[in-house]
CSV table of C-alpha atoms and ligand atoms in Angstrom, one decimal:
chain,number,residue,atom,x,y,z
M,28,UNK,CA,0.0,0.0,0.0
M,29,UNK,CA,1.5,3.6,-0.6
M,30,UNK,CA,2.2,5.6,1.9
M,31,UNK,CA,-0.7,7.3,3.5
M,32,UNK,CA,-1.1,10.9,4.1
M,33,UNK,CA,-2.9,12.9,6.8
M,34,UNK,CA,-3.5,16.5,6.6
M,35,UNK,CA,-3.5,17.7,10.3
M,36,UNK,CA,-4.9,21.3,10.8
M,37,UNK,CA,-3.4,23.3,13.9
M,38,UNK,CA,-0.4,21.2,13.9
M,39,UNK,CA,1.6,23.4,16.0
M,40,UNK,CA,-0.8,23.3,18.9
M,41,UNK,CA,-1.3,20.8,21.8
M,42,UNK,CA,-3.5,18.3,20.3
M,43,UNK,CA,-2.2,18.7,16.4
M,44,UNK,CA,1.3,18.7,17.0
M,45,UNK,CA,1.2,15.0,19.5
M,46,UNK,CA,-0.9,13.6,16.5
M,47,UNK,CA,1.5,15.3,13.5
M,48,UNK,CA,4.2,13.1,15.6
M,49,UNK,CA,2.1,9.8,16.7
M,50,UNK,CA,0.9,9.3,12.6
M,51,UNK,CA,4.5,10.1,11.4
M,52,UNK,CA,5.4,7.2,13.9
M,53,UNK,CA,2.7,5.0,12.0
M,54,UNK,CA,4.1,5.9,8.7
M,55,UNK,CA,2.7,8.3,7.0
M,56,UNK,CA,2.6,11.3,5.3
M,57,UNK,CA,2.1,14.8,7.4
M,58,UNK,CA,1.4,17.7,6.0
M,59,UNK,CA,0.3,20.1,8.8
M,60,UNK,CA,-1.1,23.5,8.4
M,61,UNK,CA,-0.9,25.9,11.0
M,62,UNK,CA,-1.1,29.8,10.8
M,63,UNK,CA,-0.1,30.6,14.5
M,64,UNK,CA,-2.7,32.1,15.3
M,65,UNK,CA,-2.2,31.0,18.9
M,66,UNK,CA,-0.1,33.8,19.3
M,67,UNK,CA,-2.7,36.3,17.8
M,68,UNK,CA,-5.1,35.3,19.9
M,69,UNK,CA,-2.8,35.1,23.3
M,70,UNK,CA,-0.3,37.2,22.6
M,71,UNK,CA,3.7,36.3,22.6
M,72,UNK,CA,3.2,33.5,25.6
M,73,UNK,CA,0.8,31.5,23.1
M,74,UNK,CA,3.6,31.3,20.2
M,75,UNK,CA,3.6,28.1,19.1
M,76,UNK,CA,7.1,28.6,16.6
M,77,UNK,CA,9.0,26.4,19.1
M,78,UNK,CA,6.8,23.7,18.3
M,79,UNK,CA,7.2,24.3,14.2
M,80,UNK,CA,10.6,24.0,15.0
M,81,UNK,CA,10.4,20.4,17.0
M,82,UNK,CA,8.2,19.2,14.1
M,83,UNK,CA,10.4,20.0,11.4
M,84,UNK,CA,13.5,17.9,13.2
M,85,UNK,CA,11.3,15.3,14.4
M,86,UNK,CA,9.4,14.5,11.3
M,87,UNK,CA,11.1,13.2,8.4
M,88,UNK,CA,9.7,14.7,5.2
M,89,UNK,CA,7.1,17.1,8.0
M,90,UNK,CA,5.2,19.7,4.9
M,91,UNK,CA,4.3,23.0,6.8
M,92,UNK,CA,1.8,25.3,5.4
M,93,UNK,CA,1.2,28.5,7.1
M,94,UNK,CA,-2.5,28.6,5.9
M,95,UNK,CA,-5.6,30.0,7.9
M,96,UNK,CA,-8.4,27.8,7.4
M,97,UNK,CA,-10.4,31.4,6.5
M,98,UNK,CA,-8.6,31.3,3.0
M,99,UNK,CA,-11.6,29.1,1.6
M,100,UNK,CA,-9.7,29.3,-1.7
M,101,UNK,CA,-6.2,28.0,-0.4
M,102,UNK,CA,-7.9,25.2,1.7
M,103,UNK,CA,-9.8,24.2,-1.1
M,104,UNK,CA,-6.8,24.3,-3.3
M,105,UNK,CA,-4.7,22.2,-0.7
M,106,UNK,CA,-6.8,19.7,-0.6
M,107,UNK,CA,-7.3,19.3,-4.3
M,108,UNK,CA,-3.9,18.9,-4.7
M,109,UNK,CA,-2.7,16.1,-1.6
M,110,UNK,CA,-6.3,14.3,-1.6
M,111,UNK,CA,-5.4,13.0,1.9
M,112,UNK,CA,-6.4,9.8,3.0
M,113,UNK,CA,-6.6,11.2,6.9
M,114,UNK,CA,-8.0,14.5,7.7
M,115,UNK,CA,-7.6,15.5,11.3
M,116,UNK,CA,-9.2,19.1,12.4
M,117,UNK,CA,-7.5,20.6,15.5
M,118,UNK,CA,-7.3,24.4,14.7
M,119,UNK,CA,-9.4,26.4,16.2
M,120,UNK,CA,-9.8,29.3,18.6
M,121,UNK,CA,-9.6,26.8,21.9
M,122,UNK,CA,-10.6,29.7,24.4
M,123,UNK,CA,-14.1,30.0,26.2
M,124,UNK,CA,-13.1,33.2,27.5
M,125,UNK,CA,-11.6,35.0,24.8
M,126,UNK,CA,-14.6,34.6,22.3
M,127,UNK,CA,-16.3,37.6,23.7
M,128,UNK,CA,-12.9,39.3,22.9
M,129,UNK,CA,-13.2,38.2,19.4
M,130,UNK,CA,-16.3,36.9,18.3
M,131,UNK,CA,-15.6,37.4,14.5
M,132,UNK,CA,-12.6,36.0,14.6
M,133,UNK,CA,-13.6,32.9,16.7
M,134,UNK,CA,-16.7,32.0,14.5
M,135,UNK,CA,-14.6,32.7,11.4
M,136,UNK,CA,-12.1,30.1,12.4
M,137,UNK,CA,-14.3,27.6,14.1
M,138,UNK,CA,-17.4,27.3,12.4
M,139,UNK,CA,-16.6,28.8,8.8
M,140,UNK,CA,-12.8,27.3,8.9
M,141,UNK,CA,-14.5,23.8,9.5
M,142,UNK,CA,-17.0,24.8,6.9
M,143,UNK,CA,-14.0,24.9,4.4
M,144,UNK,CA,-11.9,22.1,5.5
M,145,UNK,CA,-15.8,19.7,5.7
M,146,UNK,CA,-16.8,21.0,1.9
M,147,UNK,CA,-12.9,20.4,0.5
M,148,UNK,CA,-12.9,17.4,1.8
M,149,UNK,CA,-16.1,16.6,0.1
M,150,UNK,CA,-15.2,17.5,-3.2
M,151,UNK,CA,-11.6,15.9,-3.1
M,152,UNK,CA,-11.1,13.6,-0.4
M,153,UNK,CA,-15.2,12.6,0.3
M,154,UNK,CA,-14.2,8.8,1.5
M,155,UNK,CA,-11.2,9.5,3.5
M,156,UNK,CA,-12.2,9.8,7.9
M,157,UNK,CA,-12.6,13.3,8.8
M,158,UNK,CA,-11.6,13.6,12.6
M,159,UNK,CA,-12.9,16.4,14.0
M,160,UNK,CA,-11.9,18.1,17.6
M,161,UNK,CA,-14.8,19.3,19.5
M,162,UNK,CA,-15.6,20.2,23.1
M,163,UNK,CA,-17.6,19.7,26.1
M,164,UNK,CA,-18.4,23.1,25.8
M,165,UNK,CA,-21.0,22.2,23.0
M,166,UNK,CA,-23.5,21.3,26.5
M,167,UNK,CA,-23.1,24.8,27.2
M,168,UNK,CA,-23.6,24.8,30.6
M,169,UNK,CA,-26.7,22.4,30.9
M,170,UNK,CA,-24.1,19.8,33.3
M,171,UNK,CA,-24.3,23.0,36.1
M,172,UNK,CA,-28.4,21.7,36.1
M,173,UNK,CA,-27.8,18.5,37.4
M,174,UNK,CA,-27.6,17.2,41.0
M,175,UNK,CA,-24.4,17.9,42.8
M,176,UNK,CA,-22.7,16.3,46.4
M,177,UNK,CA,-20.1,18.7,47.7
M,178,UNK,CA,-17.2,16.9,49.2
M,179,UNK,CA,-14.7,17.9,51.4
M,180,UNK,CA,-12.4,19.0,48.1
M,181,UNK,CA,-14.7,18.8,44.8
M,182,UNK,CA,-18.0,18.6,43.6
M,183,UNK,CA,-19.4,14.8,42.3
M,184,UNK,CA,-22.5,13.6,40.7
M,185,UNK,CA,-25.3,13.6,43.2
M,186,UNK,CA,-27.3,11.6,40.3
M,187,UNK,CA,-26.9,8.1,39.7
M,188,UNK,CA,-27.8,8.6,36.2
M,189,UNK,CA,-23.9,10.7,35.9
M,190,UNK,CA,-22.0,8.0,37.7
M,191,UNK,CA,-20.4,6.9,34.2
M,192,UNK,CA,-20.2,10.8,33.7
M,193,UNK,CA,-22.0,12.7,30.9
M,194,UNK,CA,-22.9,10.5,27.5
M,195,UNK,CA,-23.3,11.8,23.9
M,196,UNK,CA,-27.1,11.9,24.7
M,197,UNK,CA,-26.9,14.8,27.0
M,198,UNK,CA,-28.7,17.8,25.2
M,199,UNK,CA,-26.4,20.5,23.3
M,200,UNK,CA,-29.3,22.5,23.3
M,201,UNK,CA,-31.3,25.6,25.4
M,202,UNK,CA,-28.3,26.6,27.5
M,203,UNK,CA,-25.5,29.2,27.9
M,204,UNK,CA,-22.1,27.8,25.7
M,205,UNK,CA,-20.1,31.0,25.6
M,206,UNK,CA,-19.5,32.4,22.4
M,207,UNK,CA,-16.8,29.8,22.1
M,208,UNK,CA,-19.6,27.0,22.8
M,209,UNK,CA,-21.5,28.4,19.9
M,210,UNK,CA,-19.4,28.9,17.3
M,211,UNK,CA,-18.0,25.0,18.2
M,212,UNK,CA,-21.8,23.9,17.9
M,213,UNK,CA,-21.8,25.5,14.5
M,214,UNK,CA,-18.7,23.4,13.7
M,215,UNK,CA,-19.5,20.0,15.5
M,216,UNK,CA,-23.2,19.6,14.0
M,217,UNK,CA,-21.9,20.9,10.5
M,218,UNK,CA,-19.6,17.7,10.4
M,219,UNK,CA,-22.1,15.8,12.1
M,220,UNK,CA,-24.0,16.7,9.6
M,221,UNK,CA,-21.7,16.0,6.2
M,222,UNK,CA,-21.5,12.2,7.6
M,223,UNK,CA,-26.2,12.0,8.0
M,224,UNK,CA,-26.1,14.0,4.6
M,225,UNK,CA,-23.2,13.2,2.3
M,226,UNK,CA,-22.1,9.8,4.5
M,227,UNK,CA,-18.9,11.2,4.9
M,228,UNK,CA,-16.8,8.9,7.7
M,229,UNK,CA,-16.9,12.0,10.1
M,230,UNK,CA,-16.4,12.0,13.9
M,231,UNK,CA,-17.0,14.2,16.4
M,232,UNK,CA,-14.5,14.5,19.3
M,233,UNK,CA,-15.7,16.4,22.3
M,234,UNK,CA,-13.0,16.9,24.6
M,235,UNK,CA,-12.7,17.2,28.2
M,236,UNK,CA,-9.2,18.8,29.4
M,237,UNK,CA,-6.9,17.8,27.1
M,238,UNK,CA,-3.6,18.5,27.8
M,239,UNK,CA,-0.1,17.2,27.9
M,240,UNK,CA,3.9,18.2,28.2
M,241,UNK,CA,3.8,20.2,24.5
M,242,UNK,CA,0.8,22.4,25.6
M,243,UNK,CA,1.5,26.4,25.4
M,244,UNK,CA,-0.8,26.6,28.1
M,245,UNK,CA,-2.0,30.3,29.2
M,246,UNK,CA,-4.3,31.8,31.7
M,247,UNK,CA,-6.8,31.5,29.4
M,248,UNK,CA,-6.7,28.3,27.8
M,249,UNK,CA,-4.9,24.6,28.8
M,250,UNK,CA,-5.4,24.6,32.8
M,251,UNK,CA,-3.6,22.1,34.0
M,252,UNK,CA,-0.6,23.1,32.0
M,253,UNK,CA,-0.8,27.1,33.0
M,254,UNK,CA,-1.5,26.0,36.5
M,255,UNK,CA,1.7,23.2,36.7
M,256,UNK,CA,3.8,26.9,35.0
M,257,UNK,CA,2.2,28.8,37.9
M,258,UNK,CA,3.6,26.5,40.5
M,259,UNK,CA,7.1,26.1,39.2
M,260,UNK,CA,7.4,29.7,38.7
M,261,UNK,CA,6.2,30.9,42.0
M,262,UNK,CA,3.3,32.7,40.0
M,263,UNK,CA,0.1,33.6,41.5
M,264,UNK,CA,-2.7,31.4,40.6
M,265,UNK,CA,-6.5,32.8,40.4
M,266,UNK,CA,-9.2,30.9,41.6
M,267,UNK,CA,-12.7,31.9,39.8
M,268,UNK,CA,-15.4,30.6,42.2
M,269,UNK,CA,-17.4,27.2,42.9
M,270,UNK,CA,-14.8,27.2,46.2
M,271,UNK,CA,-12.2,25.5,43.9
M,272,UNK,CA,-13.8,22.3,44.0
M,273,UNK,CA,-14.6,22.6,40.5
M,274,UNK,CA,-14.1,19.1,38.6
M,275,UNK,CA,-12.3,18.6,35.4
M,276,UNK,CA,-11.5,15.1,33.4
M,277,UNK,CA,-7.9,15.1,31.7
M,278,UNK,CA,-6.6,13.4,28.9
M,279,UNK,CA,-3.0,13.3,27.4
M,280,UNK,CA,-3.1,14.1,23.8
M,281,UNK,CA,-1.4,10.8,23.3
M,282,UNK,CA,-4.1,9.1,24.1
M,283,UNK,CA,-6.5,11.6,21.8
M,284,UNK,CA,-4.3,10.6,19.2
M,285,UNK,CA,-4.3,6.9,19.8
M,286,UNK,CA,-8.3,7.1,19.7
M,287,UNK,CA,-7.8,8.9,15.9
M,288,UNK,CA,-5.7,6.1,15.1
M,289,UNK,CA,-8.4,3.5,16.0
M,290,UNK,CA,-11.3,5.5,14.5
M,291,UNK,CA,-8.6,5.5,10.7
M,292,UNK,CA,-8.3,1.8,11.0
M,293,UNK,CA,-12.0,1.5,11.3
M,294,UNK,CA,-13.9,4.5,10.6
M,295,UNK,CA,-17.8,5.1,11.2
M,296,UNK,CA,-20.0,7.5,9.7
M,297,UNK,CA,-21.2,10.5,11.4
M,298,UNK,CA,-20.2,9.4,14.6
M,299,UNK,CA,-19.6,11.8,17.9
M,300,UNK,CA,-17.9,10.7,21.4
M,301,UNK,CA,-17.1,12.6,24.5
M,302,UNK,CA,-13.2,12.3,24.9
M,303,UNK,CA,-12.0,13.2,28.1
M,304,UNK,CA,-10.2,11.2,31.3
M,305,UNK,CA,-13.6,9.9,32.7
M,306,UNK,CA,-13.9,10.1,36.1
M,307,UNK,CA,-10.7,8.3,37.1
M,308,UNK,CA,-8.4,11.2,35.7
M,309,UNK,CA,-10.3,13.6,37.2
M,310,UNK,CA,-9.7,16.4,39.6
M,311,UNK,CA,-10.9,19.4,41.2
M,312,UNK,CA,-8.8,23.0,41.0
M,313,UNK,CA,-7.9,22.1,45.0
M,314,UNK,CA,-6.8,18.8,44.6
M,315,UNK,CA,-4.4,19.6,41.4
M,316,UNK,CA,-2.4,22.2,43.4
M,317,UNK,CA,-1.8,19.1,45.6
M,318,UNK,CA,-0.6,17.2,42.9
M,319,UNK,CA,1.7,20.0,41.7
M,320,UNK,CA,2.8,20.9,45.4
M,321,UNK,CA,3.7,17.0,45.2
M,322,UNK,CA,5.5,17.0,42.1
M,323,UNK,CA,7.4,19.7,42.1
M,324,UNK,CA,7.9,20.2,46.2
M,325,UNK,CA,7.1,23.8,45.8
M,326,UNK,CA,3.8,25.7,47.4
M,327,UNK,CA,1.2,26.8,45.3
M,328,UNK,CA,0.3,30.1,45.4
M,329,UNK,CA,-3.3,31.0,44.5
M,330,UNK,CA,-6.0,33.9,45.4
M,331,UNK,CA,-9.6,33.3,45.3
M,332,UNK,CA,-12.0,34.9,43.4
M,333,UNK,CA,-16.1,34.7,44.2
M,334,UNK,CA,-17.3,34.9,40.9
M,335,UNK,CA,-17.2,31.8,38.6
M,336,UNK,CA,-16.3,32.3,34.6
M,337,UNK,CA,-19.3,32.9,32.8
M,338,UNK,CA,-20.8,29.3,31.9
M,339,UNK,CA,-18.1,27.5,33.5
M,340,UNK,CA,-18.6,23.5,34.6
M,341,UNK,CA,-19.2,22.9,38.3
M,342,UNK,CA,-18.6,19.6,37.7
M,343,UNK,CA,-17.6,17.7,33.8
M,344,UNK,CA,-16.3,14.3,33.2
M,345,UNK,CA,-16.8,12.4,30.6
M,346,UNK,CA,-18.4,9.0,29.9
M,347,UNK,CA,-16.2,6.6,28.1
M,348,UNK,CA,-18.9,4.0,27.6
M,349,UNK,CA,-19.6,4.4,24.2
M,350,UNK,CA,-16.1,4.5,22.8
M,351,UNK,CA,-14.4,1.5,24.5
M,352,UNK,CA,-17.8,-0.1,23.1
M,353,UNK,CA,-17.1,0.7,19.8
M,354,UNK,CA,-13.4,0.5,19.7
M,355,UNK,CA,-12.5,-2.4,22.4
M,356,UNK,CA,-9.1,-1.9,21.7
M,357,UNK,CA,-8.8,1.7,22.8
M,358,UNK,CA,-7.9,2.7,26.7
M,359,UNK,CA,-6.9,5.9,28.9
M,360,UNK,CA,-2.9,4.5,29.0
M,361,UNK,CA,-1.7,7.9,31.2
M,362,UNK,CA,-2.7,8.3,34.3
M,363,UNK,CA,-3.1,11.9,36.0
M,364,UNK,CA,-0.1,11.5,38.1
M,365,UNK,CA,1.6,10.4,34.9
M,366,UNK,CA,0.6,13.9,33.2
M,367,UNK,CA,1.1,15.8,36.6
M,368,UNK,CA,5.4,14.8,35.8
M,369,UNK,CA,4.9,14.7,32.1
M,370,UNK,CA,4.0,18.8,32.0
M,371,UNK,CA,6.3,19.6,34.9
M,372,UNK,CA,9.6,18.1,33.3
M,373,UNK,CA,8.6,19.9,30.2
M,374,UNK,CA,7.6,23.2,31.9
M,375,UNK,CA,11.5,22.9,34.0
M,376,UNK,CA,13.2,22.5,30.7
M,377,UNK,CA,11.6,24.6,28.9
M,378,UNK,CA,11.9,27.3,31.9
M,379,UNK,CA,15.4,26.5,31.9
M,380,UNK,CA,16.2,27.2,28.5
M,381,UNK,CA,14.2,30.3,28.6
M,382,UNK,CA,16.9,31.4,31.4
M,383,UNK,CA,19.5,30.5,29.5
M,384,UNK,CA,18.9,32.6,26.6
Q,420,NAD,N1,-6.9,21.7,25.1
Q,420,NAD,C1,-8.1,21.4,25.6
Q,420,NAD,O1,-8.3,21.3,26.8
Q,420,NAD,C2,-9.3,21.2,24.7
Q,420,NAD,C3,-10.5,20.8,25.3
Q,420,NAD,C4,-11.6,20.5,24.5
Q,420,NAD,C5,-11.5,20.7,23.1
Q,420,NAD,N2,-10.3,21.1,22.6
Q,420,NAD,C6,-10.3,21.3,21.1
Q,420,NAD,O2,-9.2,20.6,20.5
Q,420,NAD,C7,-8.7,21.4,19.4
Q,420,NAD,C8,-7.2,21.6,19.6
Q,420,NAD,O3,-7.0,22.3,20.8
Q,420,NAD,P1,-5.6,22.6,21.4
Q,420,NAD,O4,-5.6,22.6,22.8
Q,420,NAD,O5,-4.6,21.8,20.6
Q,420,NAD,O6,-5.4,24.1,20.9
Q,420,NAD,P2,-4.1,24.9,20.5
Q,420,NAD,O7,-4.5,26.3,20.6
Q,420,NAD,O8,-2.9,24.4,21.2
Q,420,NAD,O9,-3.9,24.5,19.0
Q,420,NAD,C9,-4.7,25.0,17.9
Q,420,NAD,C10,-3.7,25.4,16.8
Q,420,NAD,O10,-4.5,25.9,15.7
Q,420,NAD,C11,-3.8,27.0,15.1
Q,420,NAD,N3,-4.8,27.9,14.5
Q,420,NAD,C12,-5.8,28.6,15.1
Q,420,NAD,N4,-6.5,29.3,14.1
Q,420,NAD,C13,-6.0,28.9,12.9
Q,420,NAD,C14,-6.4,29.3,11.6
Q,420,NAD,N5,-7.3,30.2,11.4
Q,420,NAD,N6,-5.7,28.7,10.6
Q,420,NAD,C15,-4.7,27.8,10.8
Q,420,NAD,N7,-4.3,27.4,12.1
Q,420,NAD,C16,-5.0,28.0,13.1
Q,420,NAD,C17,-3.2,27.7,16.3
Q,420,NAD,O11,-2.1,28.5,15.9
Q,420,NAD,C18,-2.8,26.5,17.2
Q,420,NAD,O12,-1.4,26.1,16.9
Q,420,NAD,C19,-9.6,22.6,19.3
Q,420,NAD,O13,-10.6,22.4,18.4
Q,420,NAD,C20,-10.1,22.8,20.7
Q,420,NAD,O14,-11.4,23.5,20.7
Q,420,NAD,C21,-9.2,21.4,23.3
């Protein structure tokens, strides 16, 4: 067979560049296109060139183009010309807080970029999986409605119909998303909808925290990652409501990519899981400072603020059922402490060589 390509889209950032690496590892092709706008949207700390950099040494043969997926023309035009066999959609506009900032910007990229990239792939590429990432911000905030048990150090299902976490099933309708949410509604049901319409093998992937040891993460956007940074650096660390008990479910992005990898092997049509670290690697804002205390031996410094970001989870973790039904094979292989070391020994060398130059 000849050598497989896959086009990965935000290949510099957390999620793209793990799965730019993990395919090229699998042998195939990468061409990734990334425009940086990480670094528009959060400024010089969100510049992903390092990791252009790592891709190009690390990847034999690694294609870069610096395309926004706004230029419907030059997405069209890419894809005409490499007909991938593997599409995998990672750039976006991650942040639920900066949308407000930016709302044409964010929809432009999330819902008309995926527009682009869905309708390309259509007319070039219309049999080859389209893996899509989503977020568990399409349920806007509709998991805040359900019934909660406050514990001494996070916040847990009250409802025995959660215990698993929250399914596929749970409504993405009727409550508040951020303009973030929204504009990733727009995008999710869109390629939803190319697999019911055009039975395109699209997918769905709504994370949960995804994170990992290449992560830029800011204040804004890639929490445990910023709040590991905050702790080795002695930086303060703010606190926004729910008494820091809110809970999270974490994934390392090489287990998001080993889930693409299963879904290439044996795609499905129009299909849409919630990706996330399930309850077992998950964690409240109170009990990851102990983790990081624990890793690293330093205090963490934090302040507390009352109010809660707008639409923020109380409580989110995902419900794995559904995949490790349909794809047996697959697992969570890294556990939290396993992440916790991961993104601190990344964080102190990366730190390091900051001081250095
Ligand atoms: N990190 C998380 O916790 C998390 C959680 C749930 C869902 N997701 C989703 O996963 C996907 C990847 O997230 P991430 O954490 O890797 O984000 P990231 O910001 O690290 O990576 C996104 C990349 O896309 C690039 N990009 C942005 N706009 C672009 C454009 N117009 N054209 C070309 N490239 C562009 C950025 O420069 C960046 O390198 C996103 O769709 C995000 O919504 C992430």
């Amino acid at each position: 067979m000849p050598v497989p390509t896959v086009l990965v889209t935000g290949s510099c950032g957390l999620i793209g560049s793990e799965v730019s690496v993990f395919f090229a590892r699998q042998g195939f092709r990468v061409v990734g296109v990334d425009s940086n706008h990480r670094a528009v949207f959060f400024g010089p700390e969100g510049d992903t060139s390092w990791v252009l950099g790592r891709l190009q040494r690390e990847i034999p043969g690694y294609r870069h183009e610096a395309l926004d997926i706004r230029d419907r023309e030059g997405v069209l035009a890419l894809l005409e010309e490499l007909r991938p066999n593997l599409i995998i959609h990672t750039a976006a506009q991650p942040s639920h807080d900066k949308a407000a900032a930016i709302p044409f910007l964010d929809f432009e990229v999330n819902a008309l970029g995926t527009l682009h990239l869905l309708e390309a792939a259509r007319r070039s590429c219309p049999e080859s999986p389209f893996i899509h990432m989503s977020t568990n911000k399409v349920y806007g905030d509709r998991p805040n409605a359900i019934a909660l048990c406050e514990l001494d150090n996070r916040w847990d299902y009250a409802d025995p119909l959660y215990q698993h976490g929250i399914p596929e099933t749970f409504s993405i309708d009727q409550s508040k998303h951020s303009l973030f949410g929204a504009s990733k509604v727009a995008g999710d049901v869109m390629v939803q909808e190319y697999g019911q319409y055009f039975h395109m093998p699209t997918c769905c992937l709504r994370g949960g925290c995804l994170t990992g040891p290449n992560h830029a993460g800011v204040e804004l956007h890639g929490f445990l990652s910023y709040l590991i940074k905050c702790n080795l650096e002695g930086r303060e660390y703010k606190v926004y409501g729910y008494k820091g008990k809110q809970v999270r479910d974490n994934i390392h992005s090489a287990d998001v990519a080993r889930f693409m990898f299963e879904f290439w092997k044996a795609p499905r049509v129009a299909e849409v899981y919630n990706l996330g670290g399930g309850k077992d690697n998950s964690c409240s804002i109170l009990e990851a400072f102990g983790m990081a205390e624990e890793v690293s031996g330093r205090p963490m410094r934090w302040r507390y603020l009352e109010e809660n970001r707008i639409g923020d989870h109380i409580c989110y973790y995902s419900d794995l059922r559904k995949m490790k039904s349909h794809y047996p094979g697959w697992d969570i292989t890294k556990s939290l402490p396993d992440i916790f070391q991961e993104i601190a020994g990344s964080w102190k060398a990366r730190l390091r060589q900051e001081a250095v130059l």
